[in-house]
Amino acid sequence: MSPWIATPLLLIASNILMTFAWYGHLKAPSWPLWMAVLVSWGIAFFEYCLAVPANRIGFGTFTGQQLKVMQEVITIAVFAVFSVLYLGETLRWNFLAAGACLVAAVVFIFLPVE
């Protein structure tokens, strides 16, 4: 599979897992902190099993800077969906404005450099 397809797909999957690792426990406030940490670490292991290959596959086709900016935009998009569907929050204008700034970052990082 092409790095242009495999890299973003793996980053999307890894970000879904990492979002649950970092924020999923917020829906379980009765869990002791140690349990939230252990469950999060367990999820994060599988996230790394996707993120590391994504970056290794993508590096060379993309620069390290492009990979990082791509990952950040994917992170905010995944979190927007997560916060609405899982946490029950509403998207406000400032979150959308921040997302637009990240999209602008993607445009800038992918511009050809002379």
Short mmCIF file of C-alpha atoms in Angstrom, two decimals:
data_model
loop_
_atom_site.label_atom_id
_atom_site.label_comp_id
_atom_site.label_asym_id
_atom_site.label_seq_id
_atom_site.Cartn_x
_atom_site.Cartn_y
_atom_site.Cartn_z
CA MET A 1 0.00 0.00 0.00
CA SER A 2 1.22 3.48 -0.82
CA PRO A 3 2.67 5.58 2.03
CA TRP A 4 0.25 8.32 0.93
CA ILE A 5 -2.62 6.04 2.01
CA ALA A 6 -1.09 3.78 4.68
CA THR A 7 0.43 6.59 6.74
CA PRO A 8 -2.74 8.64 7.32
CA LEU A 9 -4.86 5.51 7.84
CA LEU A 10 -2.49 4.17 10.50
CA LEU A 11 -2.28 7.62 12.12
CA ILE A 12 -6.07 7.86 12.24
CA ALA A 13 -6.33 4.43 13.88
CA SER A 14 -3.54 5.22 16.35
CA ASN A 15 -5.15 8.54 17.26
CA ILE A 16 -8.48 6.89 17.93
CA LEU A 17 -6.76 4.54 20.37
CA MET A 18 -4.70 7.29 21.99
CA THR A 19 -7.74 9.51 22.44
CA PHE A 20 -9.43 6.69 24.34
CA ALA A 21 -6.23 6.08 26.33
CA TRP A 22 -5.95 9.72 27.37
CA TYR A 23 -9.61 10.68 27.75
CA GLY A 24 -11.78 7.54 27.80
CA HIS A 25 -11.39 7.10 31.56
CA LEU A 26 -13.13 10.45 32.12
CA LYS A 27 -16.43 8.58 31.72
CA ALA A 28 -15.41 6.29 34.61
CA PRO A 29 -14.79 8.72 37.50
CA SER A 30 -15.33 5.94 40.04
CA TRP A 31 -12.21 4.12 38.86
CA PRO A 32 -9.23 4.56 41.15
CA LEU A 33 -6.43 6.52 39.52
CA TRP A 34 -4.15 3.48 39.33
CA MET A 35 -6.78 1.62 37.28
CA ALA A 36 -7.23 4.54 34.89
CA VAL A 37 -3.46 4.68 34.41
CA LEU A 38 -3.11 0.92 33.79
CA VAL A 39 -6.03 0.80 31.36
CA SER A 40 -4.64 3.84 29.55
CA TRP A 41 -1.19 2.27 29.30
CA GLY A 42 -2.73 -0.91 27.95
CA ILE A 43 -4.53 1.01 25.22
CA ALA A 44 -1.45 3.14 24.50
CA PHE A 45 0.62 0.01 23.79
CA PHE A 46 -1.63 -0.80 20.84
CA GLU A 47 -1.61 2.85 19.77
CA TYR A 48 2.18 2.71 19.55
CA CYS A 49 1.89 -0.49 17.49
CA LEU A 50 0.15 1.65 14.86
CA ALA A 51 1.89 5.04 15.27
CA VAL A 52 5.45 3.74 14.98
CA PRO A 53 4.80 1.85 11.71
CA ALA A 54 2.85 4.84 10.37
CA ASN A 55 5.81 7.12 10.88
CA ARG A 56 8.36 4.59 9.58
CA ILE A 57 6.27 3.92 6.48
CA GLY A 58 5.67 7.62 5.89
CA PHE A 59 9.19 8.90 6.52
CA GLY A 60 10.92 9.46 3.21
CA THR A 61 7.68 10.15 1.41
CA PHE A 62 6.97 12.79 4.05
CA THR A 63 9.43 14.79 6.11
CA GLY A 64 9.42 14.49 9.88
CA GLN A 65 7.81 17.93 10.06
CA GLN A 66 5.07 16.91 7.64
CA LEU A 67 4.38 13.74 9.61
CA LYS A 68 4.06 15.72 12.83
CA VAL A 69 1.69 18.32 11.40
CA MET A 70 -0.39 15.58 9.74
CA GLN A 71 -0.61 13.79 13.09
CA GLU A 72 -1.73 16.96 14.88
CA VAL A 73 -4.54 17.63 12.39
CA ILE A 74 -5.68 14.02 12.64
CA THR A 75 -5.57 14.32 16.43
CA ILE A 76 -7.84 17.37 16.53
CA ALA A 77 -10.27 15.82 14.05
CA VAL A 78 -10.45 12.56 15.98
CA PHE A 79 -10.85 14.43 19.26
CA ALA A 80 -13.65 16.58 17.83
CA VAL A 81 -15.65 13.46 16.98
CA PHE A 82 -14.74 11.81 20.31
CA SER A 83 -15.71 14.82 22.40
CA VAL A 84 -19.12 15.02 20.75
CA LEU A 85 -19.98 11.32 20.48
CA TYR A 86 -18.31 9.93 23.62
CA LEU A 87 -18.05 12.82 26.07
CA GLY A 88 -21.30 14.47 24.97
CA GLU A 89 -19.71 17.89 24.52
CA THR A 90 -20.65 20.44 21.89
CA LEU A 91 -18.23 21.88 19.39
CA ARG A 92 -17.84 25.61 19.91
CA TRP A 93 -16.52 28.18 17.48
CA ASN A 94 -13.14 28.42 19.20
CA PHE A 95 -12.46 24.68 18.78
CA LEU A 96 -13.37 24.93 15.11
CA ALA A 97 -11.16 28.03 14.72
CA ALA A 98 -8.24 26.15 16.29
CA GLY A 99 -8.86 23.30 13.85
CA ALA A 100 -8.81 25.75 10.96
CA CYS A 101 -5.43 27.03 12.17
CA LEU A 102 -4.09 23.48 12.13
CA VAL A 103 -5.41 22.97 8.61
CA ALA A 104 -3.52 26.13 7.65
CA ALA A 105 -0.42 24.56 9.21
CA VAL A 106 -0.85 21.57 6.89
CA VAL A 107 -1.05 23.86 3.89
CA PHE A 108 2.15 25.64 4.94
CA ILE A 109 4.12 22.50 5.78
CA PHE A 110 3.28 20.86 2.43
CA LEU A 111 4.18 23.90 0.32
CA PRO A 112 7.26 23.27 -1.82
CA VAL A 113 10.44 24.81 -0.45
CA GLU A 114 12.92 26.26 -2.91
#
